[in-house]
Coordinates of C-alpha atoms in Angstrom, one line a residue:
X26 CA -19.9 -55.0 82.4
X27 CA -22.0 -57.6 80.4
X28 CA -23.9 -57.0 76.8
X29 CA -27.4 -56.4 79.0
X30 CA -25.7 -53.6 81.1
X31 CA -23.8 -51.9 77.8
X32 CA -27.2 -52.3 76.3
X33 CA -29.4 -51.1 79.0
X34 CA -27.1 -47.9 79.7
X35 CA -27.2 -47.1 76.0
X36 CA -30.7 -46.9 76.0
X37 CA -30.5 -44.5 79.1
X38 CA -28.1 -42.6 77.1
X39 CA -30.8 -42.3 74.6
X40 CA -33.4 -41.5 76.7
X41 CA -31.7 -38.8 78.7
X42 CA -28.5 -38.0 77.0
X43 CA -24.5 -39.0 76.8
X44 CA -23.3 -37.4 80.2
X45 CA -27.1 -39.0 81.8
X46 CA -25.3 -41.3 84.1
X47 CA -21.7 -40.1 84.6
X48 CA -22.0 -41.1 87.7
X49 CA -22.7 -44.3 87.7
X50 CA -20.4 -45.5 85.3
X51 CA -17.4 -43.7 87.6
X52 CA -19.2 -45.7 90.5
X53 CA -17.8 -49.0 88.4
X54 CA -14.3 -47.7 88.5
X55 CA -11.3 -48.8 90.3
X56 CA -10.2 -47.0 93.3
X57 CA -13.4 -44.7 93.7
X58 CA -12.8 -42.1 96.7
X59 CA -14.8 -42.9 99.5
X60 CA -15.1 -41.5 103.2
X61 CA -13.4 -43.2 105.6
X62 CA -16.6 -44.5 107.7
X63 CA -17.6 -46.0 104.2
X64 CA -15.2 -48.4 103.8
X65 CA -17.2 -51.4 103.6
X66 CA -19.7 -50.7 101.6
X67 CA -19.6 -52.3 98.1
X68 CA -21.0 -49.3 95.8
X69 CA -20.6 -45.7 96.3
X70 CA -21.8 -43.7 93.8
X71 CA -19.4 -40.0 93.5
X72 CA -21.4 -36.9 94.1
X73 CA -23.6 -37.9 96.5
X74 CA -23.5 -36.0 100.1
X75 CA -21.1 -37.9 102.4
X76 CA -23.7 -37.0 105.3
X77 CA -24.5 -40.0 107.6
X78 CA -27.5 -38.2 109.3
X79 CA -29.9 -36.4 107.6
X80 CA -32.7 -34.0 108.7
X81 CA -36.1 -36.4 107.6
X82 CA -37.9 -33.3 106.7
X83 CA -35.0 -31.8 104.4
X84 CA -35.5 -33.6 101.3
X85 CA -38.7 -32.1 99.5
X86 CA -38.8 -35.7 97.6
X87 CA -38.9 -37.5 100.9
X88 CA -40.9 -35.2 103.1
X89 CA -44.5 -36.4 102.6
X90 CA -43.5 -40.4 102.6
X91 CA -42.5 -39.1 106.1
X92 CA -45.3 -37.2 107.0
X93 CA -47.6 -39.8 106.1
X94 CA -46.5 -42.4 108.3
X95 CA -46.3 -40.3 111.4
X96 CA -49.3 -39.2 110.7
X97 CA -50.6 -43.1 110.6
X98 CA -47.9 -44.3 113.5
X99 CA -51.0 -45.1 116.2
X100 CA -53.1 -46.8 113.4
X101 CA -49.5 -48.8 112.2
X102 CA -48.8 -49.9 116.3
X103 CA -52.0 -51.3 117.4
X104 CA -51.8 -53.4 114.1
X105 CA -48.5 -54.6 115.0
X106 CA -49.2 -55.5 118.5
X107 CA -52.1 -57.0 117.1
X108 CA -49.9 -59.0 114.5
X109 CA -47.3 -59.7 117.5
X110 CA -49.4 -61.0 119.8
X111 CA -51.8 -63.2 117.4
X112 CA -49.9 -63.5 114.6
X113 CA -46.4 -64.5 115.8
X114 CA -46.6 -66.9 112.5
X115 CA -46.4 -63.9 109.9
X116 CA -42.8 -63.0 111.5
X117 CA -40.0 -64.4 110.3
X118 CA -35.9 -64.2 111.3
X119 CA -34.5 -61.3 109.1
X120 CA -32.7 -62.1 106.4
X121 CA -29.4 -59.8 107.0
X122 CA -27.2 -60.5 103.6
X123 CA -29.3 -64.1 102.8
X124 CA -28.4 -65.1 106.9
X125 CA -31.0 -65.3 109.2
X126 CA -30.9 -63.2 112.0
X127 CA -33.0 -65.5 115.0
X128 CA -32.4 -62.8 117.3
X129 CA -34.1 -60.1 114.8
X130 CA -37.9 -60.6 113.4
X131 CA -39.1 -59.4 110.4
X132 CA -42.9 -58.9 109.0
X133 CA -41.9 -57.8 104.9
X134 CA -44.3 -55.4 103.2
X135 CA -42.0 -55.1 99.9
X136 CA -39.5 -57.6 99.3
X137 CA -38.3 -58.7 95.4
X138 CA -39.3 -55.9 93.7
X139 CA -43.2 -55.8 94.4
X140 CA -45.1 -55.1 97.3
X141 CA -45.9 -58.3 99.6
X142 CA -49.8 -58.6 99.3
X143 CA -49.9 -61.3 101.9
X144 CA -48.9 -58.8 104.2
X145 CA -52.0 -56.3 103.7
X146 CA -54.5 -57.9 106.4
X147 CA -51.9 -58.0 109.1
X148 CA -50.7 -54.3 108.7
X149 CA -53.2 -52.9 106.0
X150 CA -52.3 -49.2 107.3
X151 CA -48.5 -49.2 106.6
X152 CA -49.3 -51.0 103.4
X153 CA -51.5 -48.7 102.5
X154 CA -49.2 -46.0 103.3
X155 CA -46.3 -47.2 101.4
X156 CA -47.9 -48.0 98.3
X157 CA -49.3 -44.9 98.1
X158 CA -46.4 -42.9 99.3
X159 CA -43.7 -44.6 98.4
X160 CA -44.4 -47.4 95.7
X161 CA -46.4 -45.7 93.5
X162 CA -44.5 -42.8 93.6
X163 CA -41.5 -44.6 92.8
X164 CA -38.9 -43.6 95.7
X165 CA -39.2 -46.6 97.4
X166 CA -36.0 -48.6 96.0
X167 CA -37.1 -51.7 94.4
X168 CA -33.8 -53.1 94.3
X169 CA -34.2 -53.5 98.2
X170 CA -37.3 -54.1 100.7
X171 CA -39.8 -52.4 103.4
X172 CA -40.6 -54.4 106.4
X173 CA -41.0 -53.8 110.2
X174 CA -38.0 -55.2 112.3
X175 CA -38.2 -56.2 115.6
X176 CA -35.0 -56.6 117.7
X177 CA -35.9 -58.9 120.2
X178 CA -34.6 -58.3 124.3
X179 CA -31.1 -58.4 124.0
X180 CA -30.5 -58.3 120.9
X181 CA -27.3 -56.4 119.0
X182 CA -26.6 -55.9 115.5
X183 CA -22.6 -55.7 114.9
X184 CA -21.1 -52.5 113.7
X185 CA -21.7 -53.0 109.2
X186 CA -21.8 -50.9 106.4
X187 CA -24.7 -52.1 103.7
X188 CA -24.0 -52.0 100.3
X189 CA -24.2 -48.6 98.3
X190 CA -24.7 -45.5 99.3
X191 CA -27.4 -44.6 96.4
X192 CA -30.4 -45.1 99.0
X193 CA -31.1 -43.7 102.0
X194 CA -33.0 -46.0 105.0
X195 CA -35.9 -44.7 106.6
X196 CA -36.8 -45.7 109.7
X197 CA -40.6 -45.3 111.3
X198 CA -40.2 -45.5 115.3
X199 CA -43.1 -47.7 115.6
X200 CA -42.9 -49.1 119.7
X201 CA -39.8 -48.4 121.6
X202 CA -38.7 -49.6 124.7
X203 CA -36.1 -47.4 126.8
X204 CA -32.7 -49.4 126.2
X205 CA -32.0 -49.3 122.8
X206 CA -30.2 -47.1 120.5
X207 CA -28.2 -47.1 116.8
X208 CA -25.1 -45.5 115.9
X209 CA -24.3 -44.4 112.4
X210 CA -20.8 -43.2 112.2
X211 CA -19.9 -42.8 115.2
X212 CA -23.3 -40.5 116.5
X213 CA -25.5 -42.1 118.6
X214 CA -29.0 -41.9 118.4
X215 CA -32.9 -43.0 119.9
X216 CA -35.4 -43.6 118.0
X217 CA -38.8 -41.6 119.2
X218 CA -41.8 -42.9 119.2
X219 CA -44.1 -41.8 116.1
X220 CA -41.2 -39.8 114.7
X221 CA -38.8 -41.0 111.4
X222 CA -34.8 -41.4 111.5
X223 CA -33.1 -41.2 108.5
X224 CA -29.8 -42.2 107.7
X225 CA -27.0 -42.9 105.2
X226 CA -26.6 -46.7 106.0
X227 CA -23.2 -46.9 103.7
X228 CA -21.7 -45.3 106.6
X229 CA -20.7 -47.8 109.6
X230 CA -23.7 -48.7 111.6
X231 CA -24.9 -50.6 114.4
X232 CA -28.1 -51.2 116.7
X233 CA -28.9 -53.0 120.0
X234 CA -32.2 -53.4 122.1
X235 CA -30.9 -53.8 125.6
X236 CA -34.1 -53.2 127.2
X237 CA -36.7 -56.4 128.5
X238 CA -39.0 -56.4 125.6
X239 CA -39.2 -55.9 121.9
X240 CA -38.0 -52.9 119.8
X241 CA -40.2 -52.4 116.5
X242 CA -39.5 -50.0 113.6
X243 CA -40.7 -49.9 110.6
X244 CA -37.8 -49.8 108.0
X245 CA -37.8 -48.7 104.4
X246 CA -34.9 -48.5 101.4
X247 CA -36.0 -45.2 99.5
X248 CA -33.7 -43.7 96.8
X249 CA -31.0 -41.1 97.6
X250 CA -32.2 -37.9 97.2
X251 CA -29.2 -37.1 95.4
X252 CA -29.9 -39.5 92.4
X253 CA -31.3 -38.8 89.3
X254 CA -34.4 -40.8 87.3
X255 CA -31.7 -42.1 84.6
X256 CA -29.4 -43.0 87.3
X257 CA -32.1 -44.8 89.6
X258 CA -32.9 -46.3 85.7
X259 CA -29.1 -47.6 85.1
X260 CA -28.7 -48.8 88.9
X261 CA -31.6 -51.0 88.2
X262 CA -30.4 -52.3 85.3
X263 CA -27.2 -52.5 86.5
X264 CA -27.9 -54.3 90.2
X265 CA -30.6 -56.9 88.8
X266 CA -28.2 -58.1 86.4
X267 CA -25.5 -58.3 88.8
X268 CA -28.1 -61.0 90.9
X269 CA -29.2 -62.8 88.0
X270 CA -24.8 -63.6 87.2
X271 CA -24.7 -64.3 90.9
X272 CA -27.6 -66.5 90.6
X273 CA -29.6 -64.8 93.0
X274 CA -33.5 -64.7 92.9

């Protein structure tokens, strides 16, 4: 804990009241019980559902961001195959933990705590979307990004957790080929086309596209549905200090 975090959790505190973000605090503690599948992740917050799957229309919070893009999921493909096959330029290797993935292509729509405007002509409908549904609303996560990821032919992401289990990942199904698939804890699953997967990405994952061409998703970080505002306020707080003593951007 710094001055900046003591300070910024007392004014939570003030705003919202002493026991406001219990939670988070315990989060910070030594030797904080975790499920097993959970191991590697770097934050878990107690009291929030140890559930690696969950239903995408089971969170009243969540359930229009989700609606809305399958809604818009023809609009949202012929833009990216558009993009794809005219545009190769705006793709870039993902940035998996600050390493570039070559193997996995990424076309941002939020990255660094504000929407990427640069990437409104090339895929105005998912920007669109997300602003509206999930930006301006505030459940998108700003500590963490939207973009569409494309695992190229071949490609296989290695069994990880990610770092805290107080978001949830959100995962549009924009064009899917037959071989490929993503495991979270243990359950395998497919992504269908037009339809949303959501998971708990805390919990051991992994992905691969074995097919001959190109898997494309559009992926977004939205907040748990378990948190609160004052402890999506404190994370915040919390987490962007954390970079700045790190001396990440």
């Amino acid at each position: 804990m710094t001055p900046e975090i003591d300070n910024a959790f007392a004014l939570v505190k003030e705003e919202y009241g002493a026991d406001s973000i219990e939670r988070v605090e315990r989060m910070l503690q030594p030797k904080n019980e975790r499920h097993p599948m959970q191991k590697g992740a770097k934050w878990i917050m107690p009291g929030i559902s140890q559930q690696p799957w969950h239903d995408p229309y089971g969170h009243p919070e969540l359930e229009p961001i989700i609606r809305a893009f399958e809604a818009n999921h023809a609009a949202i493909k012929q833009e990216m195959e558009t993009a794809w096959a005219e545009q190769r330029g705006e793709f870039s290797d993902y940035e998996h933990y600050l390493t570039p993935q070559q193997n996995w292509q990424a076309l941002y729509l939020f990255r660094k705590g504000a929407l990427v405007e640069a990437s409104q002509p090339t895929a105005p409908t998912a920007y669109k979307v997300l602003k509206e549904y999930a930006v301006d609303t505030e459940k998108l996560c700003p500590l963490l990004e939207s973009h569409f990821s494309t695992l190229l032919p071949g490609a296989r992401i290695a069994p990880h957790c990610d770092l805290w289990n107080f978001s949830i990942n959100l995962h549009l199904a924009v064009d899917i080929p037959e071989d490929c698939g993503i495991t979270v804890a243990g359950e395998t699953r497919t992504w269908e086309e037009g339809k949303c997967l959501l998971f708990d990405y805390s919990f051991e994952h992994e992905a691969w596209n074995s097919d001959s061409r190109p898997r494309t998703a559009l992926l977004m970080d939205l907040w748990h549905p378990d948190t609160t505002i004052p402890e999506r306020k404190a994370l915040v707080s919390l987490i962007t200090e954390i970079r700045k003593l790190m001396g990440e951007s």
